[in-house]
């Protein structure tokens, strides 16, 4: 693997234990061979509401990355872009780079919330049931996004071009944890094969260290 432009430089991630958005960054660092320190917060304990956290991210969300320049960078997609530059994970070619950007937008606007919300409320907080109408509605929206991914992945190994990019990293966490929100993606065989392909790449990092 070519040397990453950020190799050997300090990188620190503000995250929570089970944040899917922060997992994207841990996946990226694992795949890219970058060492990453974690500063793990607890949303339920109110950690994100403190003044100390506002200095990390005034938008009061994880992930945020402390870059070697000494600045905290917020938003998972911006952090993936930052980490991917100068590597094959963010292609140089104009069109391929724009296609990566399309999938990053897709993840934030059509995919992430529809998967993250049922997972949060059913699996992590236990405040909703699988069959609640609101959960069904989220899944209805999420299934449309997953079906679009499945159609796109037919005959392809990765979302853009022939090699994995930060677009694949962005879409992996919440797709792979869909079952925690009551989803059944088993009929989507191209998505299923893609998830397995992502897990098999060198440097794959599981959500939980002990997993
Ligand atoms: N658009 C943001 C979303 C980040 C996000 O939703 N983070 C969640 C954890 S996965 C969070 O910090 N939630 C706390 C809150 O919003 O109060 C990104 O992609 O980084």
Coordinates of N, CA and C and ligand atoms in Angstrom, one line a residue:
X1 N 0.9 -1.2 0.0 CA 0.0 0.0 0.0 C 0.9 1.2 0.0
X2 N 0.6 2.2 -0.9 CA 1.5 3.4 -0.9 C 1.3 4.2 0.4
X3 N 2.4 5.0 0.7 CA 2.3 5.7 2.0 C 1.2 6.8 2.0
X4 N 0.4 6.8 3.0 CA -0.7 7.8 3.1 C -0.1 9.2 3.4
X5 N -0.6 10.2 2.7 CA 0.0 11.6 3.0 C -0.1 12.0 4.5
X6 N -1.0 11.4 5.2 CA -1.1 11.7 6.7 C -0.4 10.7 7.6
X7 N 0.3 9.7 7.0 CA 0.9 8.7 7.8 C 1.8 9.3 8.9
X8 N 1.7 8.8 10.1 CA 2.6 9.2 11.2 C 2.1 10.5 11.8
X9 N 1.1 11.1 11.3 CA 0.6 12.4 11.9 C -0.5 12.1 12.9
X10 N -0.6 12.9 13.9 CA -1.6 12.7 15.0 C -3.0 12.9 14.5
X11 N -3.9 11.9 14.7 CA -5.3 12.1 14.3 C -6.1 11.6 15.5
X12 N -7.1 12.4 15.9 CA -7.9 12.0 17.1 C -9.4 12.2 16.7
X13 N -10.2 11.2 17.1 CA -11.6 11.2 16.7 C -12.5 11.4 17.9
X14 N -13.4 12.4 17.9 CA -14.4 12.5 18.9 C -15.6 11.6 18.4
X15 N -15.9 10.6 19.2 CA -17.0 9.7 18.8 C -17.8 9.2 20.0
X16 N -18.8 8.3 19.7 CA -19.4 7.6 20.8 C -19.2 6.1 20.4
X17 N -19.5 5.3 21.4 CA -19.2 3.9 21.3 C -19.8 3.2 20.0
X18 N -21.1 3.6 19.8 CA -21.8 2.9 18.7 C -22.3 3.8 17.6
X19 N -21.7 5.0 17.5 CA -22.1 5.9 16.4 C -21.7 5.3 15.0
X20 N -22.7 5.2 14.2 CA -22.4 4.7 12.8 C -21.7 5.8 12.0
X21 N -22.0 7.0 12.2 CA -21.3 8.1 11.5 C -19.8 8.1 11.9
X22 N -19.5 7.9 13.2 CA -18.1 7.9 13.6 C -17.4 6.6 13.1
X23 N -18.2 5.5 13.0 CA -17.6 4.2 12.5 C -17.0 4.4 11.1
X24 N -17.7 5.3 10.3 CA -17.2 5.5 9.0 C -15.7 6.0 9.0
X25 N -15.4 6.8 10.0 CA -14.0 7.4 10.1 C -13.1 6.3 10.6
X26 N -13.5 5.5 11.6 CA -12.7 4.4 12.0 C -12.4 3.4 10.9
X27 N -13.5 3.1 10.1 CA -13.3 2.2 9.0 C -12.2 2.8 8.0
X28 N -12.4 4.1 7.7 CA -11.5 4.8 6.8 C -10.0 4.7 7.3
X29 N -9.8 5.0 8.5 CA -8.4 4.9 9.1 C -7.9 3.5 9.0
X30 N -8.7 2.5 9.3 CA -8.3 1.1 9.3 C -7.9 0.7 7.9
X31 N -8.8 1.0 6.9 CA -8.5 0.7 5.5 C -7.2 1.4 5.0
X32 N -7.0 2.7 5.4 CA -5.9 3.5 4.9 C -4.7 3.3 5.7
X33 N -4.7 2.5 6.8 CA -3.5 2.2 7.6 C -3.1 3.4 8.4
X34 N -4.1 4.2 8.8 CA -3.7 5.4 9.7 C -4.1 5.1 11.1
X35 N -3.2 5.5 12.0 CA -3.4 5.3 13.5 C -4.4 6.4 13.9
X36 N -5.3 6.1 14.8 CA -6.4 7.0 15.2 C -6.6 6.9 16.7
X37 N -6.5 8.0 17.4 CA -6.9 8.0 18.8 C -8.3 8.3 19.0
X38 N -9.0 7.6 19.9 CA -10.4 7.9 20.1 C -10.7 8.7 21.4
X39 N -11.6 9.7 21.3 CA -12.0 10.4 22.5 C -13.6 10.1 22.5
X40 N -14.0 9.2 23.4 CA -15.3 8.6 23.3 C -16.3 9.3 24.3
X41 N -17.4 9.8 23.7 CA -18.4 10.6 24.6 C -19.6 9.7 24.7
X42 N -20.5 10.1 25.6 CA -21.7 9.4 25.9 C -22.9 10.4 25.8
X43 N -23.7 10.2 24.7 CA -24.8 11.1 24.4 C -25.8 11.1 25.6
X44 N -26.1 9.9 26.1 CA -27.1 9.8 27.2 C -26.7 10.5 28.4
X45 N -25.4 10.5 28.7 CA -24.9 11.2 29.9 C -24.8 12.7 29.7
X46 N -25.2 13.2 28.5 CA -25.2 14.6 28.2 C -23.8 15.2 27.8
X47 N -22.9 14.3 27.5 CA -21.5 14.8 27.1 C -21.5 15.8 26.0
X48 N -22.4 15.7 25.0 CA -22.4 16.5 23.9 C -23.0 17.9 24.2
X49 N -23.6 18.1 25.4 CA -24.2 19.4 25.7 C -23.2 20.2 26.5
X50 N -22.1 19.8 26.8 CA -21.1 20.5 27.6 C -20.4 21.6 26.8
X51 N -19.9 22.6 27.5 CA -19.1 23.7 26.8 C -17.8 23.1 26.2
X52 N -17.3 22.1 26.9 CA -16.1 21.4 26.4 C -16.3 20.8 25.1
X53 N -17.5 20.2 24.9 CA -17.8 19.5 23.6 C -18.1 20.6 22.6
X54 N -18.7 21.7 23.0 CA -19.0 22.8 22.0 C -17.7 23.3 21.3
X55 N -16.6 23.2 22.1 CA -15.3 23.7 21.6 C -14.8 22.7 20.5
X56 N -15.3 21.4 20.6 CA -14.9 20.4 19.6 C -15.8 20.5 18.4
X57 N -17.1 20.6 18.6 CA -18.1 20.7 17.5 C -19.3 21.5 18.0
X58 N -19.4 22.8 17.7 CA -20.5 23.6 18.1 C -21.9 23.1 17.6
X59 N -21.8 22.2 16.6 CA -23.1 21.6 16.1 C -23.5 20.4 17.0
X60 N -22.6 20.1 18.0 CA -22.9 19.1 19.0 C -23.3 17.7 18.5
X61 N -22.5 17.3 17.5 CA -22.6 15.9 17.0 C -21.2 15.3 16.9
X62 N -21.2 14.0 16.9 CA -20.0 13.2 16.5 C -20.3 12.7 15.1
X63 N -19.3 12.4 14.3 CA -17.9 12.5 14.6 C -17.3 13.9 14.3
X64 N -16.2 14.1 15.0 CA -15.3 15.3 14.7 C -13.9 14.8 14.7
X65 N -13.1 15.2 13.8 CA -11.7 14.8 13.8 C -10.7 15.9 14.1
X66 N -9.8 15.7 15.0 CA -8.8 16.7 15.3 C -7.7 16.4 14.3
X67 N -7.4 17.3 13.4 CA -6.5 17.1 12.3 C -5.1 17.5 12.8
X68 N -4.1 17.1 12.1 CA -2.7 17.5 12.4 C -2.5 19.0 12.4
X69 N -3.4 19.7 11.7 CA -3.3 21.2 11.7 C -3.8 21.7 13.1
X70 N -4.3 20.9 13.9 CA -4.8 21.3 15.2 C -6.2 21.8 15.2
X71 N -7.0 21.5 14.2 CA -8.4 22.0 14.1 C -9.3 20.8 14.1
X72 N -10.5 21.0 14.8 CA -11.5 20.0 14.8 C -12.4 20.1 13.5
X73 N -12.5 19.0 12.8 CA -13.3 19.0 11.5 C -14.5 18.2 11.8
X74 N -15.7 18.7 11.5 CA -17.0 18.0 11.7 C -17.6 17.5 10.4
X75 N -18.5 16.6 10.6 CA -19.3 16.0 9.5 C -18.5 14.8 8.9
X76 N -19.2 13.6 8.9 CA -18.5 12.4 8.5 C -18.0 12.5 7.0
X77 N -18.8 13.1 6.2 CA -18.4 13.1 4.8 C -17.2 14.0 4.5
X78 N -17.2 15.1 5.2 CA -16.0 16.1 5.1 C -14.8 15.4 5.6
X79 N -14.9 14.6 6.7 CA -13.8 13.9 7.3 C -13.3 12.8 6.3
X80 N -14.2 12.1 5.7 CA -13.8 11.1 4.8 C -13.1 11.7 3.6
X81 N -13.6 12.9 3.1 CA -12.9 13.6 2.0 C -11.5 14.0 2.4
X82 N -11.4 14.5 3.6 CA -10.1 14.9 4.1 C -9.1 13.8 4.2
X83 N -9.6 12.6 4.7 CA -8.7 11.5 4.8 C -8.4 10.8 3.4
X84 N -9.4 10.9 2.5 CA -9.2 10.2 1.2 C -8.3 10.9 0.2
X85 N -8.1 12.2 0.4 CA -7.4 13.0 -0.6 C -5.9 12.4 -0.7
X86 N -5.5 12.3 -2.0 CA -4.1 11.8 -2.2 C -4.0 10.3 -2.1
X87 N -5.2 9.6 -2.1 CA -5.2 8.2 -2.0 C -6.2 7.6 -3.1
X88 N -6.1 6.3 -3.3 CA -7.1 5.7 -4.3 C -8.5 5.8 -3.7
X89 N -8.6 6.0 -2.4 CA -10.0 6.1 -1.8 C -10.8 7.3 -2.3
X90 N -10.1 8.3 -2.9 CA -10.8 9.4 -3.5 C -10.1 9.7 -4.8
X91 N -10.7 9.1 -5.9 CA -10.0 9.2 -7.2 C -9.8 10.6 -7.6
X92 N -8.7 10.9 -8.4 CA -8.4 12.2 -8.9 C -9.3 12.6 -10.1
X93 N -9.7 11.6 -10.9 CA -10.4 11.9 -12.1 C -11.7 12.7 -11.8
X94 N -11.9 13.7 -12.6 CA -13.0 14.7 -12.4 C -14.3 14.0 -12.2
X95 N -14.6 13.1 -13.2 CA -16.0 12.5 -13.1 C -16.1 11.5 -11.9
X96 N -15.1 10.7 -11.7 CA -15.1 9.7 -10.6 C -15.3 10.4 -9.3
X97 N -14.6 11.6 -9.1 CA -14.6 12.3 -7.9 C -16.1 12.9 -7.7
X98 N -16.6 13.3 -8.8 CA -18.0 13.9 -8.7 C -19.0 12.7 -8.4
X99 N -18.7 11.5 -8.9 CA -19.6 10.4 -8.6 C -19.5 10.0 -7.1
X100 N -18.3 10.1 -6.6 CA -18.1 9.8 -5.1 C -19.0 10.9 -4.4
X101 N -18.9 12.1 -4.8 CA -19.7 13.2 -4.1 C -21.2 12.9 -4.2
X102 N -21.6 12.4 -5.3 CA -23.1 12.0 -5.4 C -23.5 11.0 -4.4
X103 N -22.7 10.0 -4.2 CA -23.0 8.9 -3.3 C -23.0 9.5 -1.8
X104 N -22.0 10.4 -1.6 CA -22.0 10.9 -0.2 C -23.3 11.7 0.1
X105 N -23.7 12.5 -0.9 CA -25.0 13.2 -0.8 C -26.1 12.3 -0.6
X106 N -26.2 11.2 -1.4 CA -27.2 10.2 -1.3 C -27.3 9.7 0.1
X107 N -26.1 9.4 0.7 CA -26.1 8.8 2.0 C -26.8 9.7 3.0
X108 N -26.4 11.0 2.9 CA -27.0 11.9 3.9 C -28.4 12.3 3.7
X109 N -28.9 12.3 2.4 CA -30.2 12.8 2.2 C -31.2 11.7 2.0
X110 N -30.8 10.5 1.5 CA -31.8 9.5 1.3 C -31.6 8.2 2.1
X111 N -30.5 8.1 2.7 CA -30.1 6.8 3.3 C -30.0 6.9 4.8
X112 N -29.1 7.7 5.3 CA -28.6 7.6 6.7 C -29.7 7.7 7.7
X113 N -30.6 8.7 7.6 CA -31.6 8.9 8.7 C -32.6 7.7 8.7
X114 N -32.9 7.2 7.5 CA -33.9 6.1 7.4 C -33.4 4.8 8.0
X115 N -32.1 4.7 8.1 CA -31.5 3.5 8.8 C -31.1 3.8 10.2
X116 N -30.6 5.0 10.5 CA -30.1 5.4 11.8 C -31.2 5.5 12.8
X117 N -32.3 6.1 12.4 CA -33.4 6.4 13.3 C -34.0 5.1 13.9
X118 N -34.5 4.2 13.1 CA -35.0 3.0 13.6 C -34.0 2.2 14.5
X119 N -32.8 2.2 14.1 CA -31.7 1.5 14.9 C -31.6 2.2 16.2
X120 N -31.6 3.5 16.2 CA -31.4 4.3 17.5 C -32.6 4.0 18.4
X121 N -33.8 4.1 17.9 CA -35.0 4.0 18.7 C -35.4 2.6 19.1
X122 N -35.2 1.6 18.2 CA -35.5 0.2 18.5 C -34.4 -0.5 19.3
X123 N -33.2 -0.4 18.7 CA -32.1 -1.2 19.2 C -31.3 -0.5 20.3
X124 N -31.0 0.7 20.2 CA -30.1 1.4 21.1 C -30.9 1.9 22.3
X125 N -32.0 2.6 22.1 CA -32.8 3.2 23.2 C -33.9 2.4 23.7
X126 N -34.4 1.5 22.8 CA -35.6 0.6 23.2 C -36.8 1.4 23.4
X127 N -37.0 2.6 22.8 CA -38.2 3.4 23.0 C -39.2 3.3 21.8
X128 N -38.9 2.4 20.9 CA -39.9 2.2 19.8 C -39.9 0.7 19.5
X129 N -41.0 0.2 18.9 CA -41.1 -1.2 18.6 C -41.0 -1.4 17.1
X130 N -40.5 -2.5 16.7 CA -40.3 -2.8 15.2 C -41.5 -2.4 14.4
X131 N -42.7 -2.7 14.9 CA -43.9 -2.5 14.1 C -44.6 -1.1 14.2
X132 N -44.0 -0.3 15.0 CA -44.5 1.1 15.1 C -44.7 1.7 13.7
X133 N -45.8 2.4 13.5 CA -46.0 3.0 12.1 C -44.8 3.9 11.7
X134 N -44.2 4.7 12.7 CA -43.1 5.6 12.3 C -41.9 4.8 11.9
X135 N -41.7 3.6 12.5 CA -40.5 2.8 12.2 C -40.8 2.1 10.8
X136 N -42.0 1.7 10.5 CA -42.4 1.2 9.2 C -42.1 2.3 8.1
X137 N -42.5 3.5 8.4 CA -42.3 4.6 7.5 C -40.8 4.8 7.2
X138 N -40.0 4.8 8.2 CA -38.5 5.0 8.0 C -38.0 3.8 7.1
X139 N -38.5 2.6 7.4 CA -38.0 1.4 6.6 C -38.5 1.5 5.2
X140 N -39.7 2.0 5.0 CA -40.2 2.2 3.6 C -39.2 3.1 2.8
X141 N -38.9 4.2 3.4 CA -37.9 5.1 2.8 C -36.5 4.4 2.6
X142 N -36.1 3.8 3.7 CA -34.8 3.1 3.6 C -34.7 2.0 2.6
X143 N -35.8 1.3 2.4 CA -35.8 0.2 1.4 C -35.7 0.7 0.0
X144 N -36.2 1.9 -0.2 CA -36.1 2.5 -1.5 C -34.6 2.8 -1.8
X145 N -33.9 3.4 -0.8 CA -32.5 3.7 -0.9 C -31.7 2.4 -1.1
X146 N -32.0 1.4 -0.4 CA -31.3 0.1 -0.5 C -31.5 -0.5 -1.8
X147 N -32.7 -0.4 -2.3 CA -33.0 -1.0 -3.7 C -32.2 -0.3 -4.8
X148 N -32.1 1.1 -4.6 CA -31.3 1.8 -5.6 C -29.8 1.4 -5.6
X149 N -29.3 1.1 -4.3 CA -28.0 0.7 -4.2 C -27.8 -0.7 -4.9
X150 N -28.8 -1.6 -4.6 CA -28.8 -2.9 -5.2 C -28.7 -2.9 -6.7
X151 N -29.6 -2.1 -7.3 CA -29.6 -2.0 -8.7 C -28.3 -1.5 -9.3
X152 N -27.7 -0.5 -8.6 CA -26.5 0.1 -9.1 C -25.3 -0.9 -8.9
X153 N -25.4 -1.7 -7.9 CA -24.3 -2.7 -7.6 C -24.3 -3.9 -8.5
X154 N -25.4 -4.1 -9.2 CA -25.5 -5.3 -10.1 C -24.4 -5.2 -11.1
X155 N -23.5 -6.2 -11.2 CA -22.4 -6.2 -12.2 C -21.3 -5.3 -11.8
X156 N -21.3 -4.7 -10.6 CA -20.2 -3.9 -10.1 C -19.7 -4.4 -8.7
X157 N -18.4 -4.2 -8.5 CA -17.9 -4.6 -7.1 C -18.1 -3.5 -6.1
X158 N -17.9 -2.2 -6.6 CA -18.0 -1.1 -5.7 C -18.8 0.0 -6.3
X159 N -19.1 1.0 -5.5 CA -20.1 2.0 -6.0 C -19.6 2.9 -7.1
X160 N -18.3 3.2 -7.1 CA -17.7 4.1 -8.1 C -16.4 3.4 -8.7
X161 N -16.4 3.2 -10.0 CA -15.2 2.6 -10.6 C -15.0 1.2 -10.2
X162 N -13.7 0.8 -10.2 CA -13.4 -0.7 -10.0 C -12.8 -0.9 -8.6
X163 N -12.6 0.1 -7.8 CA -11.9 -0.1 -6.5 C -12.8 0.6 -5.5
X164 N -12.6 0.2 -4.2 CA -13.4 0.9 -3.2 C -13.0 2.3 -3.0
X165 N -14.0 3.2 -2.7 CA -13.7 4.6 -2.4 C -14.4 5.0 -1.1
X166 N -14.2 6.3 -0.7 CA -14.9 6.7 0.5 C -16.4 6.7 0.4
X167 N -17.0 6.6 -0.9 CA -18.4 6.4 -1.0 C -18.8 5.1 -0.4
X168 N -18.1 4.0 -0.7 CA -18.4 2.7 -0.1 C -18.3 2.8 1.4
X169 N -17.3 3.4 1.9 CA -17.1 3.6 3.4 C -18.3 4.3 4.0
X170 N -18.8 5.3 3.3 CA -19.9 6.1 3.8 C -21.2 5.3 3.9
X171 N -21.4 4.4 2.9 CA -22.6 3.7 2.9 C -22.6 2.4 3.7
X172 N -21.4 2.0 4.1 CA -21.3 0.7 4.7 C -22.0 0.6 6.1
X173 N -21.6 1.5 7.1 CA -22.1 1.3 8.4 C -23.6 1.1 8.6
X174 N -24.4 2.1 8.1 CA -25.8 1.9 8.4 C -26.5 0.8 7.6
X175 N -25.9 0.5 6.4 CA -26.5 -0.6 5.6 C -26.2 -1.9 6.3
X176 N -25.0 -2.0 6.9 CA -24.6 -3.3 7.5 C -25.4 -3.5 8.9
X177 N -25.8 -2.4 9.5 CA -26.6 -2.5 10.8 C -28.1 -2.4 10.6
X178 N -28.5 -2.5 9.3 CA -30.0 -2.3 9.1 C -30.9 -3.2 9.9
X179 N -30.4 -4.5 10.1 CA -31.3 -5.4 10.9 C -31.6 -4.9 12.3
X180 N -30.7 -4.0 12.8 CA -31.0 -3.5 14.2 C -32.2 -2.6 14.2
X181 N -32.6 -2.1 13.0 CA -33.7 -1.2 12.9 C -34.9 -2.0 12.3
X182 N -34.8 -3.3 12.3 CA -35.9 -4.1 11.8 C -36.0 -4.4 10.3
X183 N -34.9 -4.0 9.7 CA -34.8 -4.2 8.2 C -34.5 -5.7 7.9
X184 N -35.0 -6.1 6.7 CA -34.6 -7.4 6.2 C -34.1 -7.1 4.8
X185 N -32.8 -7.1 4.6 CA -32.2 -6.8 3.3 C -31.7 -8.0 2.5
X186 N -32.2 -9.2 3.0 CA -31.6 -10.4 2.5 C -31.9 -10.6 1.0
X187 N -33.0 -10.0 0.5 CA -33.4 -10.2 -0.9 C -32.5 -9.4 -1.8
X188 N -31.7 -8.4 -1.2 CA -30.9 -7.5 -2.0 C -29.5 -8.2 -2.2
X189 N -29.4 -9.1 -3.1 CA -28.2 -9.9 -3.2 C -26.9 -9.1 -3.6
X190 N -27.1 -8.1 -4.3 CA -25.9 -7.3 -4.7 C -25.4 -6.5 -3.5
X191 N -26.3 -6.0 -2.8 CA -25.9 -5.2 -1.5 C -25.2 -6.2 -0.6
X192 N -25.8 -7.4 -0.4 CA -25.3 -8.4 0.5 C -23.9 -8.8 0.1
X193 N -23.6 -9.0 -1.2 CA -22.3 -9.3 -1.7 C -21.3 -8.2 -1.5
X194 N -21.8 -6.9 -1.7 CA -20.9 -5.8 -1.5 C -20.5 -5.6 0.0
X195 N -21.5 -5.8 0.9 CA -21.2 -5.8 2.3 C -20.1 -6.8 2.7
X196 N -20.2 -8.0 2.1 CA -19.2 -9.0 2.4 C -17.8 -8.6 1.8
X197 N -17.9 -8.0 0.7 CA -16.6 -7.5 0.0 C -16.0 -6.4 0.9
X198 N -16.7 -5.5 1.4 CA -16.2 -4.5 2.3 C -15.6 -5.1 3.6
X199 N -16.3 -6.0 4.1 CA -15.7 -6.7 5.4 C -14.4 -7.4 5.1
X200 N -14.3 -7.9 3.8 CA -13.1 -8.7 3.5 C -11.9 -7.9 3.1
X201 N -12.1 -6.6 3.0 CA -10.9 -5.7 2.6 C -9.9 -5.6 3.8
X202 N -8.6 -5.6 3.5 CA -7.6 -5.5 4.5 C -7.8 -4.2 5.4
X203 N -7.7 -4.3 6.7 CA -7.8 -3.2 7.6 C -9.3 -2.9 8.0
X204 N -10.2 -3.8 7.7 CA -11.6 -3.6 8.1 C -11.6 -3.5 9.6
X205 N -12.4 -2.5 10.2 CA -12.5 -2.3 11.6 C -13.9 -2.6 12.0
X206 N -14.1 -3.5 13.0 CA -15.5 -3.7 13.4 C -16.0 -2.5 14.3
X207 N -17.3 -2.4 14.4 CA -17.9 -1.3 15.2 C -17.4 -1.3 16.6
X208 N -17.4 -2.5 17.3 CA -17.0 -2.6 18.6 C -15.6 -3.3 18.6
X209 N -14.7 -2.9 19.4 CA -13.3 -3.4 19.5 C -13.4 -4.9 19.7
X210 N -14.3 -5.3 20.6 CA -14.4 -6.7 21.0 C -15.1 -7.6 20.0
X211 N -15.7 -7.0 19.0 CA -16.6 -7.8 18.1 C -15.7 -8.7 17.2
Ligands
LIG1 N1 -24.4 14.7 9.2 C1 -23.6 14.2 10.4 C2 -24.6 13.4 11.3 C3 -23.9 13.1 12.6 C4 -24.8 12.5 13.6 O1 -26.0 12.3 13.3 N2 -24.2 12.0 14.7 C5 -25.0 11.5 15.7 C6 -24.3 10.2 16.2 S1 -24.3 8.9 15.0 C7 -25.0 12.4 16.9 O2 -24.0 13.0 17.2 N3 -26.1 12.6 17.5 C8 -26.3 13.4 18.7 C9 -27.3 14.5 18.4 O3 -27.6 14.8 17.2 O4 -27.8 15.1 19.4 C10 -22.5 13.4 9.9 O5 -22.5 12.8 8.8 O6 -21.4 13.4 10.6

